[in-house]
PDB file of C-alpha atoms in Angstrom:
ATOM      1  CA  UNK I1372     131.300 156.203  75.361  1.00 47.00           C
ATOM      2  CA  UNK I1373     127.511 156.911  76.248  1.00 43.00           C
ATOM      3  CA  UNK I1374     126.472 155.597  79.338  1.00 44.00           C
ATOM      4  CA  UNK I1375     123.964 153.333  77.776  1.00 41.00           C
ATOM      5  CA  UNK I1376     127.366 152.035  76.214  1.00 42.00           C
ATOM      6  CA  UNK I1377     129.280 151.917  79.744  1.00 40.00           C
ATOM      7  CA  UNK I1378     125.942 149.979  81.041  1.00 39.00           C
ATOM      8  CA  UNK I1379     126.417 146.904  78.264  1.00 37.00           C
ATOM      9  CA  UNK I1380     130.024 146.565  78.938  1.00 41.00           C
ATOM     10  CA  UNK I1381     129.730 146.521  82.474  1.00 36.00           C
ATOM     11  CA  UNK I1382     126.790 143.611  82.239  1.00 40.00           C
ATOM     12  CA  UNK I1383     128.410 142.087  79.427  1.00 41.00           C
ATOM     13  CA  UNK I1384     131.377 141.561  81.922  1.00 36.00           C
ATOM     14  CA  UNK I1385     129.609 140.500  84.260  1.00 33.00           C
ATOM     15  CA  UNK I1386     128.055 137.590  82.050  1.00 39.00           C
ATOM     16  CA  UNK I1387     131.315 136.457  80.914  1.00 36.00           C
ATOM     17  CA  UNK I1388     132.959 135.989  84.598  1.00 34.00           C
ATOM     18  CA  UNK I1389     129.600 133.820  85.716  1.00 37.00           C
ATOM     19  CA  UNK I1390     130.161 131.883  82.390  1.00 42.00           C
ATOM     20  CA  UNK I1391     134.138 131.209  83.085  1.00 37.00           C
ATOM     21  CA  UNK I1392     133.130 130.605  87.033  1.00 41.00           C
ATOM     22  CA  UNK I1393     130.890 127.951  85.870  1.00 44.00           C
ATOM     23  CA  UNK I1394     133.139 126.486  83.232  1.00 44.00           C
ATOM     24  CA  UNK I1395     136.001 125.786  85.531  1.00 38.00           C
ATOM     25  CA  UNK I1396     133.780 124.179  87.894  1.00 48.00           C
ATOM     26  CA  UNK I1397     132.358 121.993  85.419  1.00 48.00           C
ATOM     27  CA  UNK I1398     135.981 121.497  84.064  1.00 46.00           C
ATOM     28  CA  UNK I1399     135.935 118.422  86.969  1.00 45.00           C
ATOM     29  CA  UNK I1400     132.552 117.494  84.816  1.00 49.00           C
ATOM     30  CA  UNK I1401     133.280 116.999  81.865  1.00 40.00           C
ATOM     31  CA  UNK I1402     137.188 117.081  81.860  1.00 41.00           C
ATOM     32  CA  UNK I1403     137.395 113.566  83.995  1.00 37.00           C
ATOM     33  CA  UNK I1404     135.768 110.732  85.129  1.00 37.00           C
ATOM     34  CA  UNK I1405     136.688 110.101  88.463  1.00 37.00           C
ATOM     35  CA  UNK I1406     136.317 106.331  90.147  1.00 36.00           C
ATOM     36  CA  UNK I1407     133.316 105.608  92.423  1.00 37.00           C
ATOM     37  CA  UNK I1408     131.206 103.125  93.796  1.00 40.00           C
ATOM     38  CA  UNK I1409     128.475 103.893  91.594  1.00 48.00           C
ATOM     39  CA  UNK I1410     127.810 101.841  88.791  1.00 43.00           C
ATOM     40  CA  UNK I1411     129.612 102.374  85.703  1.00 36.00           C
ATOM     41  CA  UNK I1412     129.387 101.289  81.634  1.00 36.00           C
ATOM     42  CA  UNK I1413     127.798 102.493  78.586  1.00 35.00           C
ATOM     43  CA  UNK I1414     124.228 100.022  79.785  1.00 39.00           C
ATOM     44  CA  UNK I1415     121.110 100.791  78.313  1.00 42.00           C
ATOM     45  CA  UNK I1416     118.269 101.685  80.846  1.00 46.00           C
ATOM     46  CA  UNK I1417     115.867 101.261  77.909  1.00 44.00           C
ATOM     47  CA  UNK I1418     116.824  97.839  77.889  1.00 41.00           C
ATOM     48  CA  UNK I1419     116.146  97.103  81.735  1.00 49.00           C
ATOM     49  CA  UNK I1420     112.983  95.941  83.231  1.00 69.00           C
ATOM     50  CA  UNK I1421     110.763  97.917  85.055  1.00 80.00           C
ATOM     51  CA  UNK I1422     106.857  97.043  86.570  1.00 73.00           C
ATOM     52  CA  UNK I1423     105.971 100.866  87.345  1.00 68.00           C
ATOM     53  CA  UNK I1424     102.374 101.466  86.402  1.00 78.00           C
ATOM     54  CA  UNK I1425     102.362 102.855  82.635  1.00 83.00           C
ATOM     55  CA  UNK I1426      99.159 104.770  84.085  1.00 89.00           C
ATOM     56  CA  UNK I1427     101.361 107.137  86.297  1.00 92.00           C
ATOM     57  CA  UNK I1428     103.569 108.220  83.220  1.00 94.00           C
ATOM     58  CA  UNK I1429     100.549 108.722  81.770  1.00 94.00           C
ATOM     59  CA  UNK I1430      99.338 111.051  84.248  1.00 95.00           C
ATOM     60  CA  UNK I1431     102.567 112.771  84.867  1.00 97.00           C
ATOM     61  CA  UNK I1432     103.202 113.634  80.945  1.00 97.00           C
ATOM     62  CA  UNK I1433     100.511 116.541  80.657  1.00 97.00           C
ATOM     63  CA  UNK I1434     101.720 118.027  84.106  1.00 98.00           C
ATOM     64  CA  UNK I1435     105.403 118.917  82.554  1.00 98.00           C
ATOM     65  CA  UNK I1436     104.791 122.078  81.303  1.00 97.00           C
ATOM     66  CA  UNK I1437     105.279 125.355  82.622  1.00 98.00           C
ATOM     67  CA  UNK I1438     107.914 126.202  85.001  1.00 97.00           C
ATOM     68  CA  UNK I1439     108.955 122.208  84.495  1.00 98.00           C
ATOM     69  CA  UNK I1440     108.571 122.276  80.700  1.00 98.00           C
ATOM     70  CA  UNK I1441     112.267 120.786  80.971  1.00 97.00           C
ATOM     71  CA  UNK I1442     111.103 117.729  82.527  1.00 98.00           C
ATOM     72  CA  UNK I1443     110.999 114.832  80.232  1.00 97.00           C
ATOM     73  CA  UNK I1444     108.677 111.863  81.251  1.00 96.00           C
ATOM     74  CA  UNK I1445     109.710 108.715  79.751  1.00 94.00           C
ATOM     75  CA  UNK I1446     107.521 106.655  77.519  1.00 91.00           C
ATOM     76  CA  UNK I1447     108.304 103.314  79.821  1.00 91.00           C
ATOM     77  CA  UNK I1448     109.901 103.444  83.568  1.00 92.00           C
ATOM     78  CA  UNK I1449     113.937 102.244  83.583  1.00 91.00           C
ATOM     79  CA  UNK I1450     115.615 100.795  86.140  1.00 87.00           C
ATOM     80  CA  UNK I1451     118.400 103.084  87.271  1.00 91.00           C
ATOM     81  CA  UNK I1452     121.742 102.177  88.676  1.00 86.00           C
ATOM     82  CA  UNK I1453     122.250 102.015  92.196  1.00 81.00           C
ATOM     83  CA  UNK I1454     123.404 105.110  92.679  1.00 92.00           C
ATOM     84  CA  UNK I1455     126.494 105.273  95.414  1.00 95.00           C
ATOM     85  CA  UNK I1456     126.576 108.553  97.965  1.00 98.00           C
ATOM     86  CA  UNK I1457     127.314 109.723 101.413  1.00 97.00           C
ATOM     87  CA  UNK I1458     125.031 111.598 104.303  1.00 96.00           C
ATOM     88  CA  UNK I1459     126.217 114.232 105.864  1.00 93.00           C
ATOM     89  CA  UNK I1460     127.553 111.706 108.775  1.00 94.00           C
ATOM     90  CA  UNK I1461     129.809 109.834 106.046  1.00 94.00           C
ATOM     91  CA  UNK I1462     126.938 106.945 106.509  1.00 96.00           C
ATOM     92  CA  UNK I1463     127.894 105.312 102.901  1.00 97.00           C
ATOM     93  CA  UNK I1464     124.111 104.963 101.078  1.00 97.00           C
ATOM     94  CA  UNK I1465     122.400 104.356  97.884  1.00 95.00           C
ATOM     95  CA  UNK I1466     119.174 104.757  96.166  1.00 92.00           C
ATOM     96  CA  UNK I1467     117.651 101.259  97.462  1.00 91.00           C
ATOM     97  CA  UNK I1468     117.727 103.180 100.957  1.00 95.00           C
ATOM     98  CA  UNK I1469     114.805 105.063 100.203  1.00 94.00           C
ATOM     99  CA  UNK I1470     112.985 102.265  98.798  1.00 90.00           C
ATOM    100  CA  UNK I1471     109.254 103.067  99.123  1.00 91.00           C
ATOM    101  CA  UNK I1472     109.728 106.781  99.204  1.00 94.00           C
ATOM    102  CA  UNK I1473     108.887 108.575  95.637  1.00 96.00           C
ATOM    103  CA  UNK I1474     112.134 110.994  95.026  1.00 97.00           C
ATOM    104  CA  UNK I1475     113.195 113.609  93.274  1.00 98.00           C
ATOM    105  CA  UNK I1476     116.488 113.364  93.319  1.00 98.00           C
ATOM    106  CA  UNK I1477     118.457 116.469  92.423  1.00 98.00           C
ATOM    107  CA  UNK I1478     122.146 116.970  91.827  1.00 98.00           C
ATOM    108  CA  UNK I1479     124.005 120.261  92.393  1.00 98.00           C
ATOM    109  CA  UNK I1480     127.451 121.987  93.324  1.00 98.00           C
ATOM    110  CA  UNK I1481     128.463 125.355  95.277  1.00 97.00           C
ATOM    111  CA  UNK I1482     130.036 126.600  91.932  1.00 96.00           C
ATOM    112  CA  UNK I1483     126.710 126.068  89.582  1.00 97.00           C
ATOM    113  CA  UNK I1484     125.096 129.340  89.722  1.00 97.00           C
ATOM    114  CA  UNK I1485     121.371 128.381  88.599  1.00 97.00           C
ATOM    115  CA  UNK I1486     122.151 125.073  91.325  1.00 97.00           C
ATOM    116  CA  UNK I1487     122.102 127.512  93.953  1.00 96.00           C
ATOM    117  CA  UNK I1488     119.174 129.763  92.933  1.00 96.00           C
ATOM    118  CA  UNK I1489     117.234 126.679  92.799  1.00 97.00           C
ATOM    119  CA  UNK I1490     117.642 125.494  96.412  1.00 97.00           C
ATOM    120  CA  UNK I1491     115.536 127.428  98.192  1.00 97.00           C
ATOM    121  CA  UNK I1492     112.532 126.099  95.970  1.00 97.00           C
ATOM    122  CA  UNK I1493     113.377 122.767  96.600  1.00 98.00           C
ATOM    123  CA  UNK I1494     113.510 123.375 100.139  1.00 98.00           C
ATOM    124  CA  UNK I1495     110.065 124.987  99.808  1.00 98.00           C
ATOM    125  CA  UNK I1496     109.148 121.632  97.973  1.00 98.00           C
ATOM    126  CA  UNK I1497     109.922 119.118 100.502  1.00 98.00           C
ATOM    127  CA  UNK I1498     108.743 121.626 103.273  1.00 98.00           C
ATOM    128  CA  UNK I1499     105.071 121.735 101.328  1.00 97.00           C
ATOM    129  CA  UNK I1500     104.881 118.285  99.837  1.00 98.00           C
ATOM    130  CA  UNK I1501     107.898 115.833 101.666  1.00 97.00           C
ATOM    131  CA  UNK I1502     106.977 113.020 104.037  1.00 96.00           C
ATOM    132  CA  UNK I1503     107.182 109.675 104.442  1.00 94.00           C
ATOM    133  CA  UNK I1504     105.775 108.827 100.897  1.00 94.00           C
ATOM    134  CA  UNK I1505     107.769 111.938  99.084  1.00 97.00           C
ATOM    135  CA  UNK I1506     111.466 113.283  99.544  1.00 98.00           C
ATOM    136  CA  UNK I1507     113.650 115.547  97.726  1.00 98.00           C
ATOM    137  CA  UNK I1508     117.071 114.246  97.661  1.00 98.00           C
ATOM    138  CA  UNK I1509     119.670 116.908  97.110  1.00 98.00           C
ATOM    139  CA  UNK I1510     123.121 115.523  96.258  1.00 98.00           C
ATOM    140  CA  UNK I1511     126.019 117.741  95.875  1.00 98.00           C
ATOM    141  CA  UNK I1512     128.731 117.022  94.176  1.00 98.00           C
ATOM    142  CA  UNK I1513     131.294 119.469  94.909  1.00 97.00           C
ATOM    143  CA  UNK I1514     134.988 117.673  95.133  1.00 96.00           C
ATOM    144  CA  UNK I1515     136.899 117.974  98.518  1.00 95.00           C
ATOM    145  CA  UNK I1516     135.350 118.066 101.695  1.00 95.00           C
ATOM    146  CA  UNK I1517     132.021 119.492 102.816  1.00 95.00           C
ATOM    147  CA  UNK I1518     132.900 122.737 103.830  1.00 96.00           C
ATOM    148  CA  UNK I1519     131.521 124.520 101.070  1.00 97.00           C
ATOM    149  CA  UNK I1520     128.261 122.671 100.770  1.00 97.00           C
ATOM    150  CA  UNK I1521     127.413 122.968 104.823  1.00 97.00           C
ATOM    151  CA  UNK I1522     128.263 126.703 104.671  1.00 97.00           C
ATOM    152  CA  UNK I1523     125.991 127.953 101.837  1.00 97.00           C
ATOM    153  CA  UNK I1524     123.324 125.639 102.849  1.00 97.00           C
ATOM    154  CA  UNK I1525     123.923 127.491 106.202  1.00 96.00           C
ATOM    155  CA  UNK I1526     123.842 131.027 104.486  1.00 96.00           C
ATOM    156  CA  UNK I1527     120.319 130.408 102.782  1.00 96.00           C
ATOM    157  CA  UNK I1528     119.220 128.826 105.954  1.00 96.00           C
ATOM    158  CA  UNK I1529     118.301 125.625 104.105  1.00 97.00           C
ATOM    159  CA  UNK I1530     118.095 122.657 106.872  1.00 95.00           C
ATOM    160  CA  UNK I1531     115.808 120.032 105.276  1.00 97.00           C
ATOM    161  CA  UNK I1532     117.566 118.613 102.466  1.00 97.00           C
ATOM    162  CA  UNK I1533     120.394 117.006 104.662  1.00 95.00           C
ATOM    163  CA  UNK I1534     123.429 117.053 102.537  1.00 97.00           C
ATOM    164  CA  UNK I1535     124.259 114.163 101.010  1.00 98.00           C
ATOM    165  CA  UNK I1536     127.335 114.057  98.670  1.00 98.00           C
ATOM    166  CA  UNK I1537     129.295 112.183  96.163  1.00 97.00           C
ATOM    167  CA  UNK I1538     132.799 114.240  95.999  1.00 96.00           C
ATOM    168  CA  UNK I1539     133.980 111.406  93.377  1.00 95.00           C
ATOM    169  CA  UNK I1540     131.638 112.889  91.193  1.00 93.00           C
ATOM    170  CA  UNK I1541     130.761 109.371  89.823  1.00 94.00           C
ATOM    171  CA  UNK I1542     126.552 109.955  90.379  1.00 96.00           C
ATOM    172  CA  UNK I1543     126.888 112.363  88.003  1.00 97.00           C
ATOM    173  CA  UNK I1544     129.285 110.142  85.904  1.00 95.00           C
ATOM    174  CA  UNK I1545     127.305 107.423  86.001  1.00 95.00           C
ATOM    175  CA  UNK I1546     123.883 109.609  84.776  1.00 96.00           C
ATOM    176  CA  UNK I1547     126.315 110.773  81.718  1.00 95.00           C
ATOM    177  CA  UNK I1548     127.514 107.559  80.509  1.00 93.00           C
ATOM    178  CA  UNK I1549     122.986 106.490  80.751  1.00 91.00           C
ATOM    179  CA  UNK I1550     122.921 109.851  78.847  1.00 93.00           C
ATOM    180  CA  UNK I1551     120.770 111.584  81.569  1.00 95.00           C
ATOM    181  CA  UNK I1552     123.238 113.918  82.757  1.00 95.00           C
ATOM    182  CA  UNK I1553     124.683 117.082  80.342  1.00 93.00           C
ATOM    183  CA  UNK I1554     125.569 119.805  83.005  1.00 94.00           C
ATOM    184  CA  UNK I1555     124.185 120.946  86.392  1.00 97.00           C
ATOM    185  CA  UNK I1556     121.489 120.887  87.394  1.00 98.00           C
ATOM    186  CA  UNK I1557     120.533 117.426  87.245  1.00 98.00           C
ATOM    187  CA  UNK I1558     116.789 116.452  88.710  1.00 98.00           C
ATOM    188  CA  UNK I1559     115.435 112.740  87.938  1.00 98.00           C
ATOM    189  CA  UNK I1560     112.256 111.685  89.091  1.00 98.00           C
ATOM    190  CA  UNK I1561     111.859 107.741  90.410  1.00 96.00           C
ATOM    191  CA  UNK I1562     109.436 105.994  91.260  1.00 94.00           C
ATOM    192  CA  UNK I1563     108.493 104.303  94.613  1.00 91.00           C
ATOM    193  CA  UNK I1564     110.592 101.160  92.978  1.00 89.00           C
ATOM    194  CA  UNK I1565     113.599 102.856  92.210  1.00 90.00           C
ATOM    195  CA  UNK I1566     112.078 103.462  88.486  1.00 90.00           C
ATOM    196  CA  UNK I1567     113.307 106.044  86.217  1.00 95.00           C
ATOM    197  CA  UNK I1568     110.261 108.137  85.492  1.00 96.00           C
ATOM    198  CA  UNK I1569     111.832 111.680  84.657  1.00 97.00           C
ATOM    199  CA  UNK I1570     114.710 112.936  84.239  1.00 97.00           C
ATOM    200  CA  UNK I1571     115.719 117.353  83.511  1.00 97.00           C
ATOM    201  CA  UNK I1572     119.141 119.254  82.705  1.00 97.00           C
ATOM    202  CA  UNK I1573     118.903 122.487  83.971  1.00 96.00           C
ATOM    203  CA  UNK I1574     117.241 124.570  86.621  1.00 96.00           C
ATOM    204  CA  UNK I1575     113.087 125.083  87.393  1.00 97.00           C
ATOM    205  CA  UNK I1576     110.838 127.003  89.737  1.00 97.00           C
ATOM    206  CA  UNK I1577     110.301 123.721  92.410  1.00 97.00           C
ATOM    207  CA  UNK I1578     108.011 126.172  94.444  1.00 97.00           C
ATOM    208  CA  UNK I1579     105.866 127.225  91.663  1.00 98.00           C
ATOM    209  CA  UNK I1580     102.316 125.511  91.341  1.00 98.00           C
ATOM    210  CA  UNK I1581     103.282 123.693  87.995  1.00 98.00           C
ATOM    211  CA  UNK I1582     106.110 122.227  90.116  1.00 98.00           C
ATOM    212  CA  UNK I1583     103.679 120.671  93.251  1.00 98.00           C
ATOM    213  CA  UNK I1584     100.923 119.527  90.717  1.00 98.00           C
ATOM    214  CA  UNK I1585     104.025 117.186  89.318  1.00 98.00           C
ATOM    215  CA  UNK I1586     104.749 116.087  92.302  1.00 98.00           C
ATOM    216  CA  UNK I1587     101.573 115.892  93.929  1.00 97.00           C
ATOM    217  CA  UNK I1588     100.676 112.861  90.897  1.00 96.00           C
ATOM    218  CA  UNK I1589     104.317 111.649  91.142  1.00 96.00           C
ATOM    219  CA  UNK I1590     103.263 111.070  94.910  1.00 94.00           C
ATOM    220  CA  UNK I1591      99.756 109.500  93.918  1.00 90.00           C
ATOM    221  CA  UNK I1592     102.057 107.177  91.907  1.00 81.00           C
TER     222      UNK I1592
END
């Protein structure tokens, strides 16, 4: 076999054990839906009521593109469940905490690869752009206890997300039965009024300058 030959195999392998690492984590995903405090049922959040300013989806809509292509803005704001999670104390807390506060609330696990190339942009984010008007809100969902979470937040030296969890799983649950939620990662953007504005499957570049314009009119919202 020509080394060219030996080269593929070896990457080809390589693909294939990241791809079975991330299906058994997602196995807990998609293979059950575990009891929580969040709010559960097939509802409709096109059918809720929402008074965010139609002029902010307006302005966010040309400003996904790029590096946050993924992002879909929603023709009208939703109301989104109150969704149930913990802070790294074990304080019990929901979305209505941050009332006031724009978010961009992000959900990831220790076993979702592009989840954990992702965090160090997000810390970036909230470094460059978070105060008391703006916050990224990281919530990982690993099962068990927080071990896992605390120790690669640790290892990429990431201290200003907090790390607030939902080990029942049911915020991501809950986003799935509103159909918002496919796989991880998860990133919704809502509005100083707990309004859906945004919502994303899968992983961006939150430190790139298509990323902070978002945010920056998200923020002006």
């Amino acid at each position: 076999m020509s080394q060219s030959r030996k080269r593929l195999s070896t990457g080809a392998m390589v693909a294939i054990a990241i791809a079975l690492g991330a299906i058994i984590g997602a196995a807990g995903i998609y293979g059950k839906a575990m009891s929580s405090g969040n709010a559960s049922g097939p509802e409709s959040l096109a059918s809720a009521q929402c008074t965010a300013d139609p002029s902010l989806l307006a302005a966010l809509k040309p400003l996904a593109h790029g590096e946050v292509a993924a992002m879909s803005v929603r023709e009208s704001a939703s109301v989104l469940p109150d969704l149930s999670f913990t802070s790294a104390d074990g304080t019990s807390m929901q979305l209505a905490d941050f009332a006031g506060q724009t978010l961009l609330v992000n959900l990831w696990a220790t076993w979702c690869v592009p989840c954990r190339e992702e965090m160090p942009a997000l810390s970036h984010l909230q470094s460059e752009l978070g105060d008391d008007g703006f916050k990224v809100l990281a919530i990982n969902i690993d099962t068990g206890d927080d071990s896992k979470p605390k120790a690669f937040l640790g290892e990429i030296g990431v201290d200003n997300l907090g790390l607030y969890r939902d080990s029942s799983m049911g915020v991501f649950n809950t986003l799935k039965k509103q159909g918002l939620a496919f796989g991880l990662p998860v990133t919704l953007m809502v509005g100083k009024d707990g309004c859906l504005l945004g919502a994303m499957n899968g992983p961006a570049e939150w430190a790139s300058d298509d990323a902070k314009a978002l945010v920056t009119a998200l923020k002006a919202g």
